[in-house]
XYZ file of C-alpha atoms in Angstrom:
688
model
C 46.019 158.257 -59.662
C 46.107 160.788 -56.274
C 43.065 163.582 -56.578
C 44.718 165.647 -53.840
C 42.644 168.611 -54.817
C 39.249 166.796 -54.064
C 39.525 163.788 -51.376
C 36.853 161.955 -50.058
C 38.984 161.275 -46.887
C 40.176 165.340 -46.518
C 36.567 165.749 -45.783
C 35.603 163.569 -43.571
C 38.819 164.209 -41.885
C 38.537 167.910 -41.884
C 34.522 167.588 -40.933
C 36.348 165.738 -37.531
C 38.784 168.443 -37.168
C 35.768 170.784 -37.255
C 34.298 168.978 -35.326
C 37.302 168.646 -32.584
C 37.354 172.166 -33.030
C 34.552 173.421 -30.878
C 35.894 172.927 -27.520
C 38.832 175.131 -26.625
C 41.787 172.860 -25.167
C 42.094 172.990 -21.219
C 45.317 172.758 -19.317
C 44.812 169.034 -19.876
C 44.105 168.911 -23.445
C 40.648 167.569 -24.776
C 38.471 164.977 -23.850
C 37.038 162.690 -27.144
C 34.367 159.659 -26.354
C 33.641 157.407 -28.661
C 31.912 154.243 -28.895
C 33.179 151.233 -31.256
C 31.828 152.371 -34.755
C 32.753 155.930 -34.015
C 35.852 154.675 -32.989
C 36.389 152.942 -36.065
C 35.454 156.444 -38.111
C 37.772 158.153 -36.252
C 40.907 156.140 -36.814
C 39.888 155.186 -40.226
C 41.239 158.384 -41.423
C 43.375 159.834 -38.536
C 46.805 158.515 -37.294
C 47.665 158.291 -33.998
C 49.830 161.126 -33.409
C 47.355 163.258 -35.791
C 44.427 163.117 -32.588
C 47.488 164.295 -30.644
C 48.312 167.367 -33.269
C 44.321 167.906 -32.661
C 45.047 168.548 -28.776
C 43.570 165.379 -28.167
C 44.612 164.017 -24.705
C 42.496 161.350 -23.631
C 39.743 159.130 -26.066
C 37.945 157.338 -23.965
C 35.458 154.380 -24.757
C 31.564 155.710 -24.075
C 30.837 152.034 -22.168
C 33.930 151.389 -20.237
C 34.660 152.697 -16.426
C 36.330 156.321 -16.648
C 38.237 158.710 -14.482
C 35.252 161.580 -14.177
C 36.705 165.192 -14.955
C 34.036 167.412 -13.855
C 35.409 170.854 -14.406
C 36.290 169.705 -18.509
C 33.840 170.043 -21.276
C 34.082 166.532 -23.258
C 33.178 166.161 -26.788
C 30.867 163.214 -27.698
C 31.262 160.869 -30.891
C 28.140 158.174 -30.895
C 26.106 156.121 -33.607
C 22.610 157.600 -32.594
C 21.725 153.935 -30.649
C 19.831 152.935 -27.393
C 22.994 152.099 -26.136
C 25.221 154.591 -26.304
C 22.586 157.095 -25.805
C 22.070 155.352 -22.416
C 25.483 155.471 -21.541
C 25.881 159.122 -22.601
C 23.010 160.111 -20.229
C 24.593 157.862 -17.436
C 27.490 159.813 -17.443
C 25.808 163.063 -15.898
C 23.826 160.675 -13.432
C 26.227 158.486 -12.392
C 29.740 159.929 -12.866
C 31.671 157.776 -10.662
C 33.997 158.789 -7.857
C 34.612 162.386 -8.145
C 32.285 163.465 -9.974
C 30.414 166.760 -9.170
C 26.418 165.812 -8.831
C 26.972 163.052 -10.652
C 28.186 164.039 -13.468
C 31.273 162.783 -15.129
C 32.395 166.141 -17.151
C 31.276 170.094 -16.961
C 29.289 169.615 -19.919
C 28.671 167.125 -23.111
C 28.759 168.628 -27.036
C 27.315 165.636 -28.530
C 28.105 164.573 -32.452
C 25.888 162.155 -33.944
C 27.789 159.981 -37.442
C 24.115 160.393 -38.100
C 20.939 161.576 -38.088
C 19.368 161.298 -34.326
C 15.814 160.041 -35.208
C 13.469 162.137 -33.266
C 12.249 159.849 -30.510
C 16.323 159.521 -29.332
C 16.123 163.369 -29.991
C 13.440 163.932 -27.428
C 14.685 161.146 -24.807
C 17.569 163.427 -24.596
C 16.157 166.772 -23.999
C 13.547 165.000 -21.747
C 16.357 163.612 -19.489
C 16.992 165.484 -15.972
C 20.944 165.699 -17.350
C 20.121 167.614 -20.383
C 21.433 170.644 -18.886
C 24.913 168.815 -19.420
C 24.319 168.928 -23.414
C 25.782 171.969 -24.480
C 25.409 171.118 -28.104
C 23.769 168.166 -30.174
C 24.954 167.726 -33.641
C 24.551 165.080 -36.362
C 27.826 164.910 -38.744
C 25.949 162.472 -41.349
C 29.244 160.257 -41.659
C 27.665 156.991 -41.510
C 30.298 155.300 -44.313
C 34.337 154.682 -44.538
C 36.316 156.924 -46.669
C 39.539 154.238 -47.550
C 40.944 156.119 -50.390
C 40.702 159.743 -51.747
C 37.519 158.397 -54.327
C 36.522 154.743 -52.593
C 33.781 154.633 -49.707
C 32.191 151.310 -48.174
C 29.658 150.833 -46.121
C 31.616 147.943 -44.333
C 28.683 146.159 -44.301
C 29.426 142.293 -45.806
C 26.111 140.695 -44.108
C 24.561 143.074 -47.187
C 25.405 140.502 -49.336
C 22.575 137.930 -47.485
C 20.213 140.222 -46.353
C 19.664 141.605 -50.509
C 20.206 138.442 -52.371
C 19.595 135.509 -50.557
C 15.309 133.786 -50.330
C 16.533 132.782 -47.035
C 16.911 136.367 -46.010
C 14.108 137.472 -48.091
C 11.947 139.768 -45.546
C 14.798 141.695 -44.440
C 15.601 143.014 -48.157
C 13.351 146.086 -47.628
C 14.775 146.482 -44.129
C 18.881 146.464 -45.556
C 17.892 148.822 -48.631
C 16.441 151.098 -46.107
C 19.495 151.063 -43.846
C 21.495 151.459 -47.128
C 19.651 154.168 -48.462
C 20.690 156.328 -45.481
C 24.324 155.929 -45.354
C 24.553 157.149 -48.703
C 22.433 160.404 -47.906
C 25.263 160.865 -45.646
C 27.321 160.579 -48.398
C 25.232 162.975 -50.572
C 25.420 165.184 -47.418
C 28.892 164.652 -46.729
C 29.770 165.574 -50.603
C 27.111 168.918 -50.350
C 25.061 167.508 -53.586
C 22.141 166.287 -54.747
C 22.306 164.281 -57.460
C 20.222 163.323 -60.133
C 19.903 159.358 -59.460
C 20.122 156.472 -61.579
C 20.098 153.056 -61.429
C 20.821 149.487 -63.308
C 17.938 147.550 -65.176
C 18.388 144.507 -66.018
C 18.399 143.145 -69.434
C 18.700 139.656 -69.011
C 15.315 137.129 -68.639
C 16.959 135.340 -66.395
C 18.163 138.359 -64.555
C 14.887 139.857 -62.467
C 16.880 141.818 -59.215
C 15.025 144.843 -58.650
C 17.815 145.779 -55.753
C 18.968 148.849 -57.716
C 15.785 150.180 -58.880
C 14.250 149.860 -55.018
C 17.674 151.525 -53.836
C 17.496 153.915 -56.270
C 13.869 154.978 -55.547
C 14.624 155.020 -51.020
C 17.342 157.118 -51.622
C 15.009 159.685 -53.917
C 12.805 159.481 -51.138
C 15.558 160.248 -48.020
C 16.972 162.945 -50.139
C 13.972 164.414 -50.450
C 13.231 164.152 -46.920
C 16.623 165.848 -45.783
C 15.361 168.659 -48.432
C 12.014 168.974 -46.807
C 13.788 169.217 -42.977
C 15.643 171.561 -43.903
C 13.185 174.302 -44.739
C 10.845 173.046 -41.111
C 11.239 175.780 -38.728
C 13.960 174.764 -35.850
C 15.619 172.416 -37.853
C 18.353 170.652 -36.611
C 20.029 169.964 -40.407
C 23.732 172.340 -40.788
C 24.375 171.032 -44.024
C 21.764 171.871 -46.485
C 21.756 170.167 -50.226
C 21.648 172.684 -53.072
C 18.091 172.688 -54.735
C 20.350 172.025 -58.627
C 23.102 169.827 -59.601
C 25.012 168.855 -62.067
C 26.323 165.312 -60.453
C 24.989 161.781 -61.208
C 25.113 158.947 -58.735
C 24.548 155.766 -60.303
C 22.982 152.473 -58.258
C 24.066 148.790 -59.745
C 24.546 145.912 -58.031
C 26.777 142.813 -58.209
C 24.571 141.179 -60.785
C 25.859 143.375 -63.839
C 28.972 141.409 -63.893
C 29.604 138.352 -62.218
C 33.189 137.738 -64.600
C 34.641 140.495 -62.472
C 35.090 138.883 -59.148
C 36.348 135.844 -60.336
C 39.125 136.890 -63.197
C 42.566 136.840 -62.487
C 43.610 141.063 -62.259
C 47.310 141.870 -62.487
C 47.290 144.853 -60.822
C 49.136 145.185 -58.036
C 46.848 146.602 -55.650
C 44.100 143.509 -56.984
C 46.697 140.827 -57.325
C 47.928 141.187 -53.566
C 44.684 140.886 -52.290
C 43.563 138.116 -54.783
C 47.112 135.520 -54.087
C 47.982 137.202 -50.600
C 44.533 137.172 -49.277
C 45.493 140.550 -47.264
C 43.121 140.985 -44.713
C 40.501 143.443 -44.666
C 42.095 144.072 -48.284
C 44.866 146.283 -46.812
C 46.364 144.500 -43.994
C 49.754 142.319 -45.123
C 51.016 140.048 -43.085
C 53.842 139.004 -42.828
C 57.038 136.602 -40.651
C 60.170 137.918 -40.255
C 63.810 137.228 -37.953
C 63.969 140.645 -35.153
C 67.505 141.093 -34.383
C 67.705 138.314 -31.643
C 66.884 135.885 -34.502
C 63.528 135.244 -33.063
C 60.556 134.517 -35.639
C 57.720 137.287 -35.057
C 55.059 138.489 -37.049
C 54.423 142.130 -38.829
C 51.423 143.381 -39.640
C 51.305 146.452 -42.270
C 48.236 148.873 -43.039
C 48.736 149.277 -46.886
C 46.612 152.957 -47.270
C 47.312 156.641 -49.100
C 49.670 157.323 -46.365
C 52.404 155.346 -48.059
C 52.841 157.526 -51.309
C 55.150 154.148 -53.262
C 51.522 151.887 -52.473
C 50.023 154.639 -53.856
C 51.917 155.230 -56.884
C 51.907 151.632 -57.554
C 48.259 150.409 -56.491
C 46.924 150.227 -59.937
C 49.686 149.742 -61.937
C 50.508 146.419 -63.779
C 52.679 143.649 -61.602
C 55.120 144.022 -64.809
C 55.250 147.919 -64.148
C 55.990 147.506 -60.477
C 59.463 145.881 -59.953
C 60.878 148.548 -62.410
C 59.772 151.123 -60.230
C 60.702 149.255 -56.899
C 64.313 149.172 -58.572
C 64.763 152.808 -59.619
C 63.474 153.086 -55.633
C 66.396 151.683 -54.700
C 69.051 152.832 -56.933
C 68.462 156.343 -55.941
C 68.634 155.195 -52.618
C 72.150 153.257 -53.325
C 73.375 155.570 -55.113
C 73.079 158.366 -52.494
C 74.622 155.749 -49.600
C 77.437 153.344 -51.714
C 79.672 154.858 -54.570
C 81.546 153.680 -57.467
C 79.580 150.207 -57.416
C 78.303 150.170 -60.658
C 78.771 146.574 -61.282
C 76.794 145.555 -58.149
C 73.881 147.812 -59.440
C 73.778 146.140 -62.826
C 72.127 142.900 -60.676
C 69.108 144.402 -58.584
C 66.871 143.108 -61.541
C 66.447 139.769 -59.029
C 63.560 140.071 -56.712
C 65.803 138.337 -54.055
C 68.937 140.564 -54.771
C 66.424 143.559 -53.889
C 65.024 141.755 -50.812
C 68.842 142.288 -49.580
C 70.291 145.439 -50.588
C 67.254 147.306 -48.734
C 67.884 145.582 -45.933
C 71.391 146.227 -46.019
C 71.144 150.302 -45.953
C 70.819 151.824 -42.971
C 69.527 155.287 -43.608
C 66.332 156.549 -45.904
C 64.798 154.636 -43.146
C 60.803 155.126 -44.147
C 61.640 154.288 -47.475
C 63.642 151.763 -47.004
C 60.977 150.378 -44.419
C 58.096 150.612 -47.500
C 60.632 149.260 -50.469
C 61.256 146.548 -47.690
C 57.183 145.698 -47.479
C 56.892 146.385 -51.560
C 59.446 144.428 -52.489
C 58.221 141.468 -50.086
C 55.057 141.742 -51.518
C 56.161 141.361 -55.011
C 58.376 138.520 -54.004
C 55.241 136.218 -52.418
C 52.827 137.146 -55.589
C 55.448 136.193 -57.970
C 56.117 133.349 -56.379
C 52.368 132.024 -55.789
C 52.132 133.017 -59.738
C 54.568 130.740 -60.902
C 53.828 127.822 -58.222
C 50.432 127.677 -59.035
C 50.239 127.926 -62.768
C 48.181 131.256 -62.688
C 49.807 132.164 -66.520
C 47.501 129.257 -67.375
C 44.669 129.826 -65.515
C 44.860 133.347 -66.563
C 44.983 132.341 -70.185
C 41.665 130.442 -70.245
C 39.969 133.166 -67.752
C 40.747 135.957 -70.182
C 39.369 134.413 -73.337
C 35.867 133.376 -71.110
C 35.814 136.759 -69.603
C 35.611 138.180 -73.054
C 34.553 135.608 -75.787
C 37.850 136.339 -77.462
C 41.265 134.773 -78.015
C 44.613 136.841 -77.715
C 44.807 137.258 -81.290
C 40.936 138.499 -81.682
C 39.555 135.229 -82.937
C 36.630 134.170 -80.836
C 36.587 131.835 -78.810
C 34.538 127.946 -80.117
C 34.565 124.588 -78.305
C 36.337 125.736 -75.077
C 34.771 122.424 -72.596
C 38.710 120.753 -73.365
C 40.079 122.991 -72.676
C 37.989 123.626 -69.491
C 38.005 119.984 -68.133
C 42.137 120.172 -68.546
C 41.900 122.480 -65.549
C 38.990 120.473 -64.189
C 41.138 117.665 -64.020
C 44.335 118.869 -62.851
C 44.998 118.340 -59.525
C 48.029 120.558 -58.943
C 45.426 123.576 -59.716
C 43.608 124.992 -56.398
C 39.865 123.931 -56.384
C 39.011 127.865 -56.133
C 40.852 128.372 -59.332
C 38.791 125.949 -60.791
C 35.777 127.082 -59.735
C 36.209 130.345 -61.002
C 37.149 128.799 -64.410
C 33.666 127.204 -64.395
C 31.492 129.304 -63.240
C 33.579 131.928 -65.739
C 32.748 128.857 -68.748
C 28.946 129.055 -67.691
C 28.782 132.887 -67.971
C 30.360 132.993 -71.547
C 27.979 130.268 -72.861
C 24.594 131.727 -71.262
C 24.612 128.339 -69.741
C 25.913 124.305 -70.334
C 24.303 122.000 -71.914
C 23.230 118.360 -70.456
C 26.205 116.683 -72.140
C 28.626 119.087 -71.277
C 27.261 119.027 -67.766
C 28.101 115.254 -67.984
C 31.539 115.418 -68.504
C 32.072 117.853 -66.084
C 30.944 116.180 -63.705
C 32.738 113.114 -64.649
C 35.989 114.815 -64.817
C 35.522 117.075 -61.254
C 34.004 116.235 -58.441
C 32.292 119.600 -56.858
C 31.997 118.301 -53.424
C 36.103 118.003 -53.661
C 34.949 121.791 -51.693
C 31.696 121.565 -49.635
C 29.448 124.118 -51.040
C 30.640 123.817 -54.811
C 27.307 122.457 -55.689
C 25.094 125.014 -53.897
C 27.918 128.237 -55.182
C 26.856 126.985 -58.913
C 23.022 126.546 -58.300
C 23.526 130.130 -56.071
C 24.310 131.554 -59.893
C 20.749 131.376 -60.971
C 19.816 133.628 -58.192
C 22.127 136.459 -59.149
C 20.730 135.786 -62.599
C 23.382 133.415 -64.370
C 21.419 131.041 -66.249
C 22.722 127.823 -65.211
C 21.488 125.201 -68.379
C 20.661 125.581 -72.008
C 18.868 122.784 -74.140
C 19.603 123.994 -77.459
C 20.295 127.366 -79.123
C 22.598 130.011 -79.179
C 23.489 132.330 -75.838
C 21.102 134.920 -75.795
C 22.181 138.352 -77.423
C 22.789 140.338 -73.799
C 25.186 137.537 -73.367
C 27.159 138.505 -76.698
C 26.612 141.806 -76.207
C 28.817 141.637 -72.617
C 31.360 139.630 -73.866
C 32.041 142.305 -76.811
C 31.649 145.023 -73.845
C 34.097 143.034 -71.473
C 36.898 142.895 -74.151
C 39.303 145.601 -74.689
C 39.841 147.350 -77.870
C 43.084 145.852 -79.761
C 44.302 149.803 -79.115
C 43.850 149.370 -75.570
C 45.869 145.630 -75.033
C 49.213 146.492 -73.567
C 49.273 142.558 -71.943
C 47.681 139.588 -73.363
C 46.285 138.518 -69.651
C 44.675 141.597 -69.516
C 42.654 141.959 -71.672
C 39.252 141.534 -69.631
C 37.613 145.128 -68.994
C 34.858 144.951 -66.213
C 31.672 146.159 -67.074
C 31.501 149.523 -64.984
C 34.374 151.040 -66.793
C 32.465 150.985 -70.055
C 29.615 152.161 -68.092
C 31.681 155.185 -66.738
C 32.701 155.586 -69.908
C 28.981 155.796 -70.855
C 27.921 158.476 -68.463
C 31.135 160.884 -69.216
C 30.289 160.618 -72.830
C 26.469 161.183 -72.347
C 26.182 157.887 -74.224
C 24.526 156.116 -71.212
C 21.109 154.291 -72.202
C 18.471 155.606 -70.865
C 16.417 151.900 -70.675
C 18.571 150.627 -68.854
C 19.937 152.880 -66.557
C 16.429 154.988 -65.734
C 16.365 157.619 -63.692
C 14.188 157.607 -60.580
C 13.493 161.345 -61.579
C 14.256 162.949 -64.909
C 16.269 165.679 -65.029
C 15.089 169.669 -65.680
C 15.729 170.568 -69.235
C 18.252 172.980 -67.921
C 20.456 170.285 -66.367
C 19.896 167.813 -69.429
C 20.619 170.299 -71.369
C 24.091 171.179 -69.751
C 24.918 167.560 -69.704
C 24.549 167.227 -73.189
C 26.407 170.025 -74.178
C 29.597 168.504 -71.836
C 29.143 165.582 -73.602
C 29.524 167.222 -77.208
C 32.339 169.600 -75.299
C 34.396 166.323 -74.457
C 33.884 164.499 -77.815
C 35.649 166.993 -79.508
C 38.455 167.783 -77.040
C 39.145 163.815 -77.704
C 39.038 164.179 -81.371
C 41.379 167.098 -81.176
C 43.839 165.345 -78.846
C 43.219 168.731 -76.841
C 45.822 168.422 -73.128
C 44.029 169.405 -70.447
C 45.535 169.175 -66.697
C 42.899 170.782 -64.158
C 39.596 169.028 -63.422
C 36.963 171.146 -63.869
C 34.170 170.985 -61.167
C 31.470 172.874 -64.027
C 30.969 169.324 -65.511
C 29.688 167.530 -62.048
C 30.795 164.716 -60.251
C 29.687 161.125 -60.625
C 29.278 158.414 -57.798
C 28.796 155.170 -58.532
C 27.613 152.322 -55.841
C 26.858 148.666 -56.321
C 25.057 146.655 -53.697
C 26.795 143.319 -52.753
C 30.284 144.011 -53.055
C 32.926 145.681 -55.662
C 36.824 144.635 -56.780
C 39.464 145.897 -56.844
C 39.691 145.543 -60.766
C 36.110 147.720 -60.648
C 38.063 150.344 -58.632
C 41.217 150.355 -60.234
C 38.739 151.198 -63.591
C 37.021 154.086 -61.896
C 40.422 155.583 -61.129
C 41.349 155.331 -64.798
C 38.505 156.823 -66.412
C 38.552 159.634 -63.228
C 42.421 160.486 -64.521
C 41.778 159.749 -68.494
C 38.396 161.860 -68.440
C 39.418 164.670 -66.104
C 36.285 163.766 -64.009
C 35.826 163.208 -60.028
C 34.542 159.833 -60.046
C 33.958 158.563 -56.392
C 33.155 154.927 -56.592
C 31.751 152.883 -53.665
C 30.073 149.427 -52.001
C 28.575 147.722 -49.116
C 32.031 146.030 -48.956
C 34.902 145.030 -50.591
C 35.190 141.644 -52.050
C 38.081 139.372 -53.720
C 37.740 135.866 -55.401
C 37.663 133.944 -52.350
C 35.359 136.121 -50.711
C 32.553 136.279 -53.536
C 33.161 132.602 -53.996
C 31.881 131.900 -50.447
C 29.435 134.502 -50.475
C 28.089 132.276 -53.227
C 28.641 128.619 -51.218
C 26.354 129.941 -48.262
C 24.333 132.461 -50.189
C 21.470 130.282 -49.813
C 22.314 129.268 -46.465
C 23.520 132.001 -45.231
C 25.089 132.932 -41.239
C 22.755 134.290 -38.892
C 22.597 138.130 -39.000
C 21.931 140.889 -36.664
C 18.694 142.400 -37.126
C 19.168 146.028 -38.493
C 19.072 148.777 -35.625
C 16.019 151.323 -36.332
C 13.676 148.472 -37.642
C 12.022 149.061 -33.603
C 12.949 151.546 -31.101
C 13.807 150.025 -27.717
C 13.140 152.192 -24.845
C 16.102 152.626 -22.841
C 16.902 150.908 -19.544
C 16.140 152.775 -16.288
C 18.928 155.474 -15.741
C 19.358 154.094 -12.051
C 20.903 150.809 -13.446
C 23.987 150.488 -13.370
C 25.446 149.290 -16.973
C 27.237 146.452 -17.458
C 30.616 147.619 -18.012
C 33.688 145.252 -20.163
C 36.999 145.124 -19.403
C 39.465 147.843 -20.316
C 41.514 145.994 -23.036
C 45.178 145.075 -22.104
C 47.622 147.694 -23.494
C 49.897 146.461 -26.533
C 53.139 146.887 -27.898
C 54.420 147.319 -31.585
C 57.092 144.961 -32.744
C 60.491 146.055 -34.101
C 60.045 145.559 -38.265
C 63.363 146.414 -39.369
C 64.262 142.580 -40.118
C 64.568 140.958 -43.228
C 60.842 138.755 -43.591
C 60.369 135.268 -43.275
C 57.580 134.602 -46.369
C 55.253 132.253 -45.934
C 53.278 131.087 -48.756
C 50.634 128.780 -47.052
C 47.181 130.449 -49.033
C 44.449 128.683 -45.843
C 46.690 130.489 -43.059
C 44.708 132.836 -40.848
C 46.097 136.417 -40.847
C 45.021 136.702 -37.057
C 47.135 137.711 -34.178
C 46.674 141.374 -32.128
C 50.025 143.134 -31.680
C 50.248 145.357 -34.578
C 49.630 148.964 -35.438
C 46.213 148.146 -36.960
C 44.825 146.779 -33.482
C 46.071 149.388 -31.573
C 44.444 152.210 -33.835
C 41.155 150.567 -33.544
C 41.671 150.259 -29.139
C 43.300 153.171 -28.995
C 40.003 154.519 -27.443
C 40.795 152.425 -24.353
C 41.712 155.209 -22.258
C 44.973 156.838 -23.334
C 46.498 159.225 -21.046
C 49.063 161.468 -21.601
């Protein structure tokens, strides 16, 4: 689903374009100086040619040696950290050969990605080069807009800082950092939402992450609003006093099944089976025009309209769509060959056809990539017994068979999977954990059978992964009695109604989808999802009236096309990682109920990432302390900074030849000669 009328990526891009428009282009164009994080923000929403169209002729990295242009005003886009501020000041103290009085540029329009603290602001204004700072602005863009309605903080380390007992001393600082990033989101959307949070109902889940984060964000919003009212405030994007929008904060403990169940919509399936790098970069091998094997990396994002059309479709619907696209191409090129077109139902034939058409190159290339992805997914599905696994996973995750009967005595089916040497160890772990969750803990005699049937030590860390489930609120052992009432309730909520079921292997519904539907209907439990601060009577009445109107429309089967902005947007944030099945669910609710829904998390996860997180949760990798917990002094201004060497030039390989497919799940998708790397490193002194 494409929300053309209100896109988070579009908003972020517009804010950055307004930044670029602050300076009139000189004869040589505009100079933009960035640091690493700011560069990633920039390239997350801009194509290279779009920056050129915005008259940016020089894109420089702030900590690298550069030629001075003392007659030109430069634009700086920086993270508000001490290192970037030091390099900024140094540009006007020791600008290098050709500078005037040490200044590399005539002046600087400085934009920080988020709020600049008062100490750093004072250092800038008190420096002897402050006269060169023509303006200082705070953009509040401390997040990444990955899709039109999807955002990420890109902080996978947050999972360990929030949930690992070994890093409990960093939890408060991490929550504060996440709250400040969510403040950036609210400022960007120009919303002062009512905040709700997930309050676990299980006695085994004592997570306070959602509650504490919600409280900290409410405080950040209050501080921001209060600063806006002070004389001399630097805030240029005030928030409304009242808003009909709602921001719901949950954490990963709300649903441990979604990161484990095989999902068969296109985006989620590709991320799971093919292990897409960062969830959006697809790597494949092909033979070039010299018949030499080469590697190509393709970025799957919203610039690819075919990807947008397919990403939330069930896999069985994707192949016919691709067939249709290719038939259109073929009919424009090949006449009177109906008998050949009748044979386009096989993916291998489609692959040969797409590489035989000489025109419509862009669509041809896109179709070729997606046919290759579909071929890999199809082959992996068949060779790894995914259909056998998926049926059992659906039964365990929903508590019901495909015929609607409640599951009973599932251990033998689970053991048959665990004993099968042809099934990948990670897939065995997924089934085992789903079994534990479905039973609300496993009895001792069942554990003995499990241990006799499969050695968890087959993969290092599996035992730790099972034990660490308890840290996330799961019950591992049960002496007697039935599963807790919350488990029965959760399983019923995870099961789609018979009217919703189209595919037997897609019966499971993420908890987040039910949560969003309840919020839209006005039925979300105030006990399980309390407000940090209760809404005033006027806002509450408006929400209740909207819920009433919605039920009347649905009962009357009223067709409605345009999204009503007066109802307020819904923002859902998951602390600790979000899955593509949950993302897809949010898009579905938004489309069905005609609402603007934004969903985001600290990072995007797939089953492989989630299992790895579980394995090392109690022995996490060392992570750098969050900047901001202390305020280090700037280096002396007459100290030469340590400057790294510029990155080498990188060339884009040709991409028009038939790909060679690799199915090695453990394959490392490394390499640097690809478009995404070029985009990421674009700031390395590209000159016209």
